[in-house]
XYZ file of C-alpha atoms in Angstrom:
602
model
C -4.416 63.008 -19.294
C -5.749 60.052 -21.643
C -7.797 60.188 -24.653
C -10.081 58.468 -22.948
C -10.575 60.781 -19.706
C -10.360 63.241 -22.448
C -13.119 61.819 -23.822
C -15.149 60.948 -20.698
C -14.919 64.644 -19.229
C -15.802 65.979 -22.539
C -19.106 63.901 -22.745
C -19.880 64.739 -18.806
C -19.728 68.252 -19.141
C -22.260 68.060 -22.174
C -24.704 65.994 -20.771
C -24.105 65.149 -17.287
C -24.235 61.867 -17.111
C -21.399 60.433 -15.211
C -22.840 63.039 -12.524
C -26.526 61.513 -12.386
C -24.866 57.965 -12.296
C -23.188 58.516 -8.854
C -26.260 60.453 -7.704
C -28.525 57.658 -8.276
C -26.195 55.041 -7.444
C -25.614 56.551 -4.108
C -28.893 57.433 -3.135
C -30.075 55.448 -0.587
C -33.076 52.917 -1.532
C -36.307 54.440 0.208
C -37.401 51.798 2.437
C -34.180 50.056 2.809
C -32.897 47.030 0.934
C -35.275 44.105 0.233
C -35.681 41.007 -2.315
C -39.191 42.703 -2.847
C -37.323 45.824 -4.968
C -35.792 42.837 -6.733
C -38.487 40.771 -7.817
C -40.330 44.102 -8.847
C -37.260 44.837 -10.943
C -37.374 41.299 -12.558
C -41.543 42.232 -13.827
C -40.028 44.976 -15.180
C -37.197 43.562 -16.955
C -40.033 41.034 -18.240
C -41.742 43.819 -19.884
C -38.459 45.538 -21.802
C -38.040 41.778 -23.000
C -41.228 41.571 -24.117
C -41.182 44.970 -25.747
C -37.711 44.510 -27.374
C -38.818 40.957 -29.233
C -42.298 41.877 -29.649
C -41.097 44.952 -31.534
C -38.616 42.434 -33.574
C -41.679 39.804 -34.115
C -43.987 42.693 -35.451
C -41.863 43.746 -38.117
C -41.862 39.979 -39.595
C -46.109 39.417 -38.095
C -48.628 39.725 -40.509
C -52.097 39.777 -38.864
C -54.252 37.916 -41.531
C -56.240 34.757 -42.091
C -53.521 33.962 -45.286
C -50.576 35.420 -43.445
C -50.801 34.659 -40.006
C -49.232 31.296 -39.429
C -47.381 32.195 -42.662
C -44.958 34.725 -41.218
C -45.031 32.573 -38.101
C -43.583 30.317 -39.870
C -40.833 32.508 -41.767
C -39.997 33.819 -38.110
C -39.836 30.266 -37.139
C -38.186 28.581 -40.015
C -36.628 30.881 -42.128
C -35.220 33.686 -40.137
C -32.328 33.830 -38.256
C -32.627 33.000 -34.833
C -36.416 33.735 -35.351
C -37.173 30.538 -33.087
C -35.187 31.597 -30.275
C -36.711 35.241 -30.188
C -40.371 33.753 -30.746
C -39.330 31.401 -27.890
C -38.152 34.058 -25.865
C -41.350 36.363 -26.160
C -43.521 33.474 -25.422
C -42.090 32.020 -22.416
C -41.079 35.340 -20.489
C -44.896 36.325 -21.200
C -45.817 32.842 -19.299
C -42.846 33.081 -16.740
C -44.172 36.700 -16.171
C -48.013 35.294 -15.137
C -46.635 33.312 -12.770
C -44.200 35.415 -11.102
C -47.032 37.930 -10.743
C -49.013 35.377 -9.554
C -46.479 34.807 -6.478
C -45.793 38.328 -6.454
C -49.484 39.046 -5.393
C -49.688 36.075 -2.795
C -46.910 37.020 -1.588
C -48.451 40.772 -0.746
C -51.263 38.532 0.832
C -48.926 36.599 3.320
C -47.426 40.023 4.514
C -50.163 41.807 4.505
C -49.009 44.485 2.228
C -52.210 45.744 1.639
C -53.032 47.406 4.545
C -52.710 51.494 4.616
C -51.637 53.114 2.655
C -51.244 50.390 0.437
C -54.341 49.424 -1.145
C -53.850 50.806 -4.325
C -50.518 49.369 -4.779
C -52.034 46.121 -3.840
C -54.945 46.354 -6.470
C -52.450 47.723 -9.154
C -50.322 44.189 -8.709
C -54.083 42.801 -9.152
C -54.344 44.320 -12.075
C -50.983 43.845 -13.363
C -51.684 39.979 -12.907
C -54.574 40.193 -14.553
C -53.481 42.652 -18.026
C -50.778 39.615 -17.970
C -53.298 36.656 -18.466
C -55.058 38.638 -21.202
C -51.739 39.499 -23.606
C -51.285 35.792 -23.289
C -54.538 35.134 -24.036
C -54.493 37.531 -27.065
C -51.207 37.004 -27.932
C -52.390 32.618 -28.052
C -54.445 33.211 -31.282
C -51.882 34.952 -33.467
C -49.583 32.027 -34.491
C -53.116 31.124 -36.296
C -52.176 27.507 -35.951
C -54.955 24.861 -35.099
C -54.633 25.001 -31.396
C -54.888 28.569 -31.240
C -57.902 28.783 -33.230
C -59.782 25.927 -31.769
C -58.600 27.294 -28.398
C -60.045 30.708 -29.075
C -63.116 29.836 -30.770
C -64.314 27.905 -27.867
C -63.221 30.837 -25.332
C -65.058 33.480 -27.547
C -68.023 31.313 -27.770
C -68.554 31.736 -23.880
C -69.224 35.220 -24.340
C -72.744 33.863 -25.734
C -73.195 32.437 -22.383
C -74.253 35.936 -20.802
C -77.740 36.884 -21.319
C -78.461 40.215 -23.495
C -75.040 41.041 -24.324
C -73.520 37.780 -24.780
C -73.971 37.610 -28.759
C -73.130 41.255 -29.289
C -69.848 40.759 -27.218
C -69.207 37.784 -28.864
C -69.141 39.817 -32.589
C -67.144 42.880 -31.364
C -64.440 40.194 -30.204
C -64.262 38.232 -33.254
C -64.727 41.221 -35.132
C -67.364 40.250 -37.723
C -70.586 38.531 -38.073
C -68.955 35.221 -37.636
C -69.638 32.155 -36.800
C -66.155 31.241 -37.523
C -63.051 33.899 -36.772
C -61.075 35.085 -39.400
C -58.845 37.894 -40.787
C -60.984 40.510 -38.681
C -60.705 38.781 -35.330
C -56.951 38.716 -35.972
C -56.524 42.036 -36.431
C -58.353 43.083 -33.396
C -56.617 40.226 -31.218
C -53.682 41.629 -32.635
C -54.264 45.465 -31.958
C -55.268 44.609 -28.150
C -52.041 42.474 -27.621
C -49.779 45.167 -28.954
C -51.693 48.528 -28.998
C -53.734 48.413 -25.847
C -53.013 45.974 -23.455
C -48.720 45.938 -23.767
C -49.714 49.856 -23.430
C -51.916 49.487 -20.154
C -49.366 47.034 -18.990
C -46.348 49.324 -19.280
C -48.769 52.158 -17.495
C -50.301 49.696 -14.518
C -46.325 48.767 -13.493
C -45.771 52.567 -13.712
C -48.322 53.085 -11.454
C -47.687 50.247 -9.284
C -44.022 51.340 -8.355
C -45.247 55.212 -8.160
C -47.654 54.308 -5.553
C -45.495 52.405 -3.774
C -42.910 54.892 -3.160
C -45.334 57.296 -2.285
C -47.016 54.892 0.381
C -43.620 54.404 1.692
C -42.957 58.005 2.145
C -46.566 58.475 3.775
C -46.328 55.319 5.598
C -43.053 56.330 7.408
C -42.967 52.624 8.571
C -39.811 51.572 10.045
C -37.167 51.435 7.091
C -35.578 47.901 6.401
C -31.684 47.931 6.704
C -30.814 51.181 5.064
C -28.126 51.121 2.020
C -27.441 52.850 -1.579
C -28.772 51.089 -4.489
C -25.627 50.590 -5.597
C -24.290 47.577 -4.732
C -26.301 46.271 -2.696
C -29.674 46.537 -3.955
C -28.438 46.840 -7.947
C -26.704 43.183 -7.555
C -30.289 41.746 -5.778
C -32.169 43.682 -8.899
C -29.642 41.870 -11.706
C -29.716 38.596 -9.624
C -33.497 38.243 -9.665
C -33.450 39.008 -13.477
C -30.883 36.728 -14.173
C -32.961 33.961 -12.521
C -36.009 34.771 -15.038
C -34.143 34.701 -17.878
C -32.890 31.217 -16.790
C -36.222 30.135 -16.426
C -37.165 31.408 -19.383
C -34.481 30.167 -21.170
C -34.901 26.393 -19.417
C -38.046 26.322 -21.152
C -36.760 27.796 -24.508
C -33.865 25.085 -24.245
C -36.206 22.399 -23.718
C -39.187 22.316 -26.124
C -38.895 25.775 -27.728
C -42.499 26.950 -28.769
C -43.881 24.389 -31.333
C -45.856 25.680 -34.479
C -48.614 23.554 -35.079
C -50.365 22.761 -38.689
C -52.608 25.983 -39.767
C -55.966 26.984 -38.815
C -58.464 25.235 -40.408
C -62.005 25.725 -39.614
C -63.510 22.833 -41.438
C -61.010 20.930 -38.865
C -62.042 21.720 -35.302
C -59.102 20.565 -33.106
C -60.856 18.330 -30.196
C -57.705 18.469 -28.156
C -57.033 22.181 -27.857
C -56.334 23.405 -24.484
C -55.315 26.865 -23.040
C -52.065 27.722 -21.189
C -51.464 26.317 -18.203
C -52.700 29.453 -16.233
C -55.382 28.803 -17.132
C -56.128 24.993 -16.771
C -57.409 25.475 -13.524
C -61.028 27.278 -14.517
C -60.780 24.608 -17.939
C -60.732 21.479 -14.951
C -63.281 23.028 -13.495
C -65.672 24.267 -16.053
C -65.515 20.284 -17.556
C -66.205 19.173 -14.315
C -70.016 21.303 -14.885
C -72.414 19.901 -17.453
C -73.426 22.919 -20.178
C -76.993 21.390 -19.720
C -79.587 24.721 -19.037
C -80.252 26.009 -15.597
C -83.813 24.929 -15.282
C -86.440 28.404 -16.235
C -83.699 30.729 -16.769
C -82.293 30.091 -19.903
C -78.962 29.946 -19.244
C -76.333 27.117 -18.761
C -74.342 25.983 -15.866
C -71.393 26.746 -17.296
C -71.844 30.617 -16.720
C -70.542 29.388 -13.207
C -66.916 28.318 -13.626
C -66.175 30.650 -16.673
C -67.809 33.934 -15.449
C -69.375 33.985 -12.019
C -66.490 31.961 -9.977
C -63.452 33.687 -11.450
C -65.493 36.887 -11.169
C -65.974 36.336 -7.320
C -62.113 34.964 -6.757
C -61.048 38.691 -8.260
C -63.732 40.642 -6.290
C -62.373 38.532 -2.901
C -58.651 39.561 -3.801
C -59.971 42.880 -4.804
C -62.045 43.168 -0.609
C -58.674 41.998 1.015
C -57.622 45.721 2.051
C -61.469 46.032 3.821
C -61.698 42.067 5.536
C -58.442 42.743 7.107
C -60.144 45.433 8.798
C -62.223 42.114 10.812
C -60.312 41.094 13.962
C -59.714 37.925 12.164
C -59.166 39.543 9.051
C -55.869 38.611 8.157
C -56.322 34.865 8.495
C -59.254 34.836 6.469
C -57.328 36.873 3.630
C -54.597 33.611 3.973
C -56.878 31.465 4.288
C -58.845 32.832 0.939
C -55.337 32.438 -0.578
C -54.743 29.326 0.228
C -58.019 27.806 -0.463
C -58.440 29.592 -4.019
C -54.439 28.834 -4.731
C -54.982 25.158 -4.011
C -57.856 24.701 -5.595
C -56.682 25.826 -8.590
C -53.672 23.941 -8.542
C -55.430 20.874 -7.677
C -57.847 21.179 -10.417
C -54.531 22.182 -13.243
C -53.333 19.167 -11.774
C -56.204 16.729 -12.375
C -56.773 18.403 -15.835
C -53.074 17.658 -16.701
C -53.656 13.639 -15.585
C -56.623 13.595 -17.030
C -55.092 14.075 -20.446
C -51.887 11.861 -19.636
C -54.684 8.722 -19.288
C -56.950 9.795 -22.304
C -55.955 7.739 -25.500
C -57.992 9.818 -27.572
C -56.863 13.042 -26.396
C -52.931 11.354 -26.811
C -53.950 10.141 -30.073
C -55.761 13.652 -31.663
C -52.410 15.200 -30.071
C -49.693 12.828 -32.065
C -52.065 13.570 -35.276
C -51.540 17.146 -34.797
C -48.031 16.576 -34.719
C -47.773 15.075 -37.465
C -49.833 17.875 -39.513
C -47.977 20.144 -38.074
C -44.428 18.321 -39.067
C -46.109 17.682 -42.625
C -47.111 21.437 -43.382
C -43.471 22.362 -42.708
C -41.690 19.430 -45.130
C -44.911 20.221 -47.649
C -43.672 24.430 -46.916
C -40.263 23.865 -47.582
C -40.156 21.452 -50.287
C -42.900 22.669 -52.539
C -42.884 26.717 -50.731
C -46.305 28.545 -49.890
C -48.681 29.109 -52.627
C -50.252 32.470 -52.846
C -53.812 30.606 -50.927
C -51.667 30.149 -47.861
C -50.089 27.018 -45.907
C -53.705 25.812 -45.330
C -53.943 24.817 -48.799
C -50.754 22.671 -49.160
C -52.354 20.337 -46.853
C -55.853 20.432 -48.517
C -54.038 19.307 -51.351
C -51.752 17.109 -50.071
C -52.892 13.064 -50.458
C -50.392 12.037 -47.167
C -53.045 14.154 -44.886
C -55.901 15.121 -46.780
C -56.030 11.689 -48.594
C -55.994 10.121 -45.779
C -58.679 12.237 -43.944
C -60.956 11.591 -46.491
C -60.447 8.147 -46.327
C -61.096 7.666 -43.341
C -64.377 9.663 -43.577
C -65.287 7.869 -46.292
C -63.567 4.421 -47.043
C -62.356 2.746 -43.383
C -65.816 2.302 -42.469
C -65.541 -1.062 -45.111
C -61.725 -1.006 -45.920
C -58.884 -1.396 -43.909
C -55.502 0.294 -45.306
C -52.746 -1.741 -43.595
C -49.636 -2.658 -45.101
C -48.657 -0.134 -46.831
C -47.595 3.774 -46.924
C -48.951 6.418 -45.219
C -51.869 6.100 -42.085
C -52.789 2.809 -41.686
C -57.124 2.145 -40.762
C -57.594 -0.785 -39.592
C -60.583 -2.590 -38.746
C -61.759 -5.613 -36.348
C -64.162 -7.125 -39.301
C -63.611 -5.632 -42.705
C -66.157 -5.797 -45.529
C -64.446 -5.049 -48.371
C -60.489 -6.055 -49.359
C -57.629 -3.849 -47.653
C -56.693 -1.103 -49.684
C -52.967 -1.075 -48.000
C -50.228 -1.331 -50.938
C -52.463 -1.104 -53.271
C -51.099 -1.850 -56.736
C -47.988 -3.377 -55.719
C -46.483 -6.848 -56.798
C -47.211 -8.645 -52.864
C -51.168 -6.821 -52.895
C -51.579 -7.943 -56.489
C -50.702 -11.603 -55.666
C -52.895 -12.197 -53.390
C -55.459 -11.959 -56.160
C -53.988 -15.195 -56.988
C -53.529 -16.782 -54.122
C -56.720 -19.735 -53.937
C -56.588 -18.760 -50.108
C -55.745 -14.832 -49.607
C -58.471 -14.569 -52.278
C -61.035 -15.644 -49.897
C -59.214 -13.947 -46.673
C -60.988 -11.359 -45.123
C -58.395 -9.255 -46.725
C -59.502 -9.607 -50.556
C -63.237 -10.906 -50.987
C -63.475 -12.122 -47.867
C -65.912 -10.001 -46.327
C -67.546 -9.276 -50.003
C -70.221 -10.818 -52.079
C -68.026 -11.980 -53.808
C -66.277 -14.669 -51.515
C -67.538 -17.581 -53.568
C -67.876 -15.344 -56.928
C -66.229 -16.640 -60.306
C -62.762 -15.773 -59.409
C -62.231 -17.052 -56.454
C -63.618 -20.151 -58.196
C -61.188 -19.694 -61.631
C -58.283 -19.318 -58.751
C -58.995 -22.383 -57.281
C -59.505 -24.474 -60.370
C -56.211 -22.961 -61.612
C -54.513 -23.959 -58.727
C -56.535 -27.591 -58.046
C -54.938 -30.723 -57.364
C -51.330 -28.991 -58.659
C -48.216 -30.334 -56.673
C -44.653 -30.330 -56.756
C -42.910 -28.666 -59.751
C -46.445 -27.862 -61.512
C -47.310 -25.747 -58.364
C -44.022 -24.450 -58.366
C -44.931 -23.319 -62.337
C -48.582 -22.062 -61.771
C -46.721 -19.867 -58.704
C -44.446 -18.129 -60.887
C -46.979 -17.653 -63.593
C -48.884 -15.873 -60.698
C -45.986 -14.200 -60.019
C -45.666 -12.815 -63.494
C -48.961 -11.272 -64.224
C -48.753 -9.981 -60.602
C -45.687 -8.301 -62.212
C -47.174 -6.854 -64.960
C -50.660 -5.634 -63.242
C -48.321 -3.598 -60.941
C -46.654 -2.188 -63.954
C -49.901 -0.864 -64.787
C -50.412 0.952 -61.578
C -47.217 2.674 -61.995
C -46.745 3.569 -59.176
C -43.862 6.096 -58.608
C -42.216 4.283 -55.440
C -41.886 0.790 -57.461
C -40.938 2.156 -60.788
C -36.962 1.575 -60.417
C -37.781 -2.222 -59.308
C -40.382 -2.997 -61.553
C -37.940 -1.621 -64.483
C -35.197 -4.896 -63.685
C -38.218 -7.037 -64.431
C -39.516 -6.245 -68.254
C -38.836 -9.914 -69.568
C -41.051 -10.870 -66.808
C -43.707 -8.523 -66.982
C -44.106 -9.134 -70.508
C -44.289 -12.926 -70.011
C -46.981 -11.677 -67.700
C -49.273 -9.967 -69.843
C -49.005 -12.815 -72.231
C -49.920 -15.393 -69.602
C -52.900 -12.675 -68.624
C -54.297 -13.065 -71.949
C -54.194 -16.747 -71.832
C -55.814 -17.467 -68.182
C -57.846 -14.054 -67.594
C -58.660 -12.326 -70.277
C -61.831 -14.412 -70.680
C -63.532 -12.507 -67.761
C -61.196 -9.103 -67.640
C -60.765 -6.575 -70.960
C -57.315 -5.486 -71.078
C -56.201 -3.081 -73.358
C -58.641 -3.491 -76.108
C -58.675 -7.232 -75.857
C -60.898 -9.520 -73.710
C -64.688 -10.363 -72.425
C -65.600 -7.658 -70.030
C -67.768 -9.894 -68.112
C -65.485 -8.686 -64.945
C -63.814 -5.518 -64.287
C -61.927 -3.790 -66.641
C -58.018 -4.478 -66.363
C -56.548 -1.593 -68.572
C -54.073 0.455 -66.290
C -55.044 -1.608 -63.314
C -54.148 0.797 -59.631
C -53.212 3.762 -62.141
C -54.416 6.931 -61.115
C -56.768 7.320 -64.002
C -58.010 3.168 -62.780
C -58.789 4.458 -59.411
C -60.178 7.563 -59.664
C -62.962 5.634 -62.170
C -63.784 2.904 -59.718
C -63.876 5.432 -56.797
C -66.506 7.760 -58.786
C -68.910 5.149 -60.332
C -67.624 1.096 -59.347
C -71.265 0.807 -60.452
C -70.212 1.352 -64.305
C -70.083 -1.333 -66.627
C -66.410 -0.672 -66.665
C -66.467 -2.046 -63.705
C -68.850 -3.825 -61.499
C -71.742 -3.046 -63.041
C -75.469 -4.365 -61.065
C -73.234 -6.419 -59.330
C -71.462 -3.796 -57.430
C -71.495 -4.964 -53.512
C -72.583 -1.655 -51.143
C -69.677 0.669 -52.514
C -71.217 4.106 -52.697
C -71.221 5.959 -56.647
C -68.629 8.714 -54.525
C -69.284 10.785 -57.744
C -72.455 11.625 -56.096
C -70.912 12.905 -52.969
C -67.526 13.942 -53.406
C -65.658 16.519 -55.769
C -63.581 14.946 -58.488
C -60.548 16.741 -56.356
C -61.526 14.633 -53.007
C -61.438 11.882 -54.928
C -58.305 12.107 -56.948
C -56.855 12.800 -53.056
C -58.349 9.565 -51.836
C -57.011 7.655 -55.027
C -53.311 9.120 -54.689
C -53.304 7.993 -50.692
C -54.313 4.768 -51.768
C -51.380 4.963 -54.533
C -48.958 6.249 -51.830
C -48.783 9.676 -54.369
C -47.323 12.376 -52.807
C -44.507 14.645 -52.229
C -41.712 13.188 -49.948
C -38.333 15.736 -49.273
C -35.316 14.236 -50.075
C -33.377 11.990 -47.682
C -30.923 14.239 -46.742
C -33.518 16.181 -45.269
């Protein structure tokens, strides 16, 4: 005898177990064989998935406002296959909705609720149902600016029911509110894993114990008889192994994206839930929110609470309509009409979005948050205030943002780095490549001067210096246009030395000679109107570190100071007034192009 039957009889007469192998591999499958066992088997396997990276994501999960997309992101980024097993969890959860979802129509379509089966047929109910809310609870803890946005509005229907609606609405987001924070995490998270995984794992239970004892009570004619192994075991591992294609399809193809971190200053317009639940989303923006006329309460009630309400009380009656002569065909027919509907309204709410530019365009901006908190994450790391603050201090996003709020309304910002803003009739000089040799030029340029670019759209169009340009440049031809050109040139040059800006400092260092003819020709054509570094009439704006950061942030805060423009500053607000001297140092390092790139090889 081997050391390995050795072995094998030494383990089977302490615990038994090659015994209770061939006992239940022989035992004959109550019922008889059927796909049915298998695709039960397959929810089941869902759930040990589930389980087994759920545990692994929970040891790396930290359920807080600072933490949440934080350890997301370490899962995602930083550990070790972290994406696949994140991918993994979320797509079996989603595969698992749906296969419930066919797993209870089918049940309709053989009428496998009919005694003694009703229990077994609301348990699969229910089991459909616990699904939809893990994912729904399980959607907010990647804390990312979907999620949030997505939840918040959900939450706020609960305010939609009358009495209870605002107390509801506080025990979910666990606090006061109005916004949801650290609290509502941790009770989203404590429902995903502690309660409903829990009620899950005890509803399948209970779903395959009352179906084995309606089969033994039912003593319906058995299906074609056979042991569970083979037979029934290779159906079972088939039927899994087609999930965890699917699942894996879907991990293959997008994995799950992280987007940028919640931010509730930054309400994300284009959030949308999963797509089980796009159906009651078409419909409930198909229903005005306007109030139902002397009752106080809004339409939407309807498609978020009463008509999903009614479509689980009808699958809930099946058992007692099929009792009706015609009972079974209305069940299908309730099936059909609720399945289709639903599947015609995720459909429209899918096309919908495919033709909205706005909802395309708030989408691609997302993306690009999201893709900058990750270079911003791993180039710089995570400060102690969280991810959310690497982007409130980062001038590529934030900069911009602000910007936009408060700048592209006069200036367009083409031309340059970073988001362009640009306008059909701008009042005020584009603000793209700022600082640079090419944007200072066109200072000097008789006709960019006057473009809608520059002073174009300005009181200033036929100010002094578009005159002093013109004269400079009047009735010059030949080689002395040729001359006045690269005197232009020059002092271009050496104003764009004064910005200093950190993307042309290794060209603008091959041209010294020519900056400092520059600031000498400066002196002798401009400095009449402009002070530069202690010399000059300050009749015009101050020239000293012209497009430096210091420069900007000045003009930004007060253009109204006699630095600057003085009483004849044209509509540009004092932002000092209405900004903090941190929103506008962002705004003046977007305009600079001032911000942290990763290297190239990244």
């Amino acid at each position: 005898m081997g050391f390995w039957q050795r072995a094998a009889d030494w383990l089977e007469e302490r615990t038994g177990l090659r015994t209770a192998y061939y006992t239940c591999s022989r035992r004959a499958v109550l019922g008889g064989l059927c796909w049915g066992n298998a695709v039960r088997a397959a929810i089941l396997f869902g759930l040990i998935v589930q389980a087994v990276t759920g545990l692994v994501l929970w040891m790396h999960y930290s359920p807080s406002a600072q933490t949440a997309w934080e350890s997301v992101y370490y899962i995602q980024y930083e550990l070790p296959g972290g994406w696949l097993l994140r991918a993994i969890h979320h797509y079996t959860a989603q595969v698992l909705v749906g296969l419930l979802a066919l797993y209870v129509a089918g049940m309709v379509l053989l009428a496998e609720y009919r005694w003694p089966r009703e229990l077994v047929f609301w348990t699969a109910i229910l089991l459909f149902l616990c699904s939809m809310a893990l994912c729904l609870t399980g959607d907010l803890l990647s804390w990312d600016r979907n999620a949030f946005s997505a939840t918040t509005v959900r939450v706020r229907f609960l305010t939609l029911l009358p009495v209870i609606g605002q107390t509801l609405f506080k025990v979910a987001i666990g606090g006061p509110g109005p916004d949801l924070g650290s609290l509502t995490l941790t009770r989203f998270f404590a429902l995903h894993v502690g309660v409903l995984a829990v009620v899950f794992a005890v509803l399948l239970w209970a779903h395959l114990a009352l179906l084995r004892r309606a089969r033994i009570v039912g003593n319906v004619p058995p299906l074609p008889a056979g042991p569970y192994w083979p037979a029934q075991a290779v159906r079972n591992a088939a039927a899994c192994l087609l999930m965890m294609a699917v699942v894996l399809a879907f991990v293959g193809r997008s994995g799950v994206p992280l987007g940028s971190p919640a931010d509730p200053t930054n309400f994300y317009d284009a959030a949308r839930p999963e797509w089980s639940l796009r159906g009651v989303y078409g419909l409930s923006e198909m229903i005005p929110g306007s109030g139902i006329f002397g009752t106080g309460l809004s339409w939407k009630i309807f498609p978020i609470f009463i008509i999903p309400g009614l479509i689980v009380l009808a699958f809930l009656a099946m058992p007692f309509i099929d009792r009706w002569r015609w009972g079974y065909y209305a069940n299908v027919g309730i099936l059909v009409v609720i399945g289709g509907g639903l599947a015609v309204l995720t459909l429209l709410s899918y096309q919908s979005d495919a033709k909205d530019p706005m909802y395309q365009a708030a989408v691609a901006e997302e993306q690009q948050l999201a893709h900058r908190t990750v270079q911003l994450a791993k180039g710089l790391g995570i400060p102690p205030a969280g991810a959310l603050s690497l982007l409130k201090n980062d001038p590529k996003t934030e900069g911009a943002r602000l910007f936009g709020q408060h700048c592209a309304s006069c200036h367009a910002h083409v031309g340059g780095l970073g988001k362009e803003f640009r306008l059909e009739k701008p009042t005020a000089p584009n603000l793209g490549g700022f600082g640079t040799p090419q944007q200072v030029r066109g200072w000097l340029d008789p006709e960019r001067i006057q473009s809608p670019e520059y002073f174009g759209g300005t009181a200033f169009k036929n100010g002094a210096m578009v005159q002093t340009i013109k004269e400079l440049f009047a009735d010059l031809e030949g080689d002395e246009l040729k001359e006045m050109q690269e005197h232009m040139d020059s002092i271009a040059l050496m104003l764009a030395a004064e910005a200093n800006l950190p993307h042309q400092q290794a060209a603008l260092q091959q041209q010294k000679d020519r900056i400092e003819q520059g600031r000498k020709l400066f002196y002798q054509n401009c400095a009449s109107c402009h002070r530069f570094h202690g010399k000059g009439t300050p009749s015009g704006p101050e020239l000293t570190g012209y497009g430096s950061l210091q420069w900007l942030v000045e003009i930004t805060a007060n253009p109204a100071s006699p630095k600057f423009y003085g009483s004849r500053n044209d509509r540009m607000p004092i932002f000092e007034k209405e900004l903090s001297p941190q929103q506008i140092e962002l705004i003046a390092r977007f305009i600079r192009a001032e911000w942290y790139e990763p290297p190239k090889s990244e």
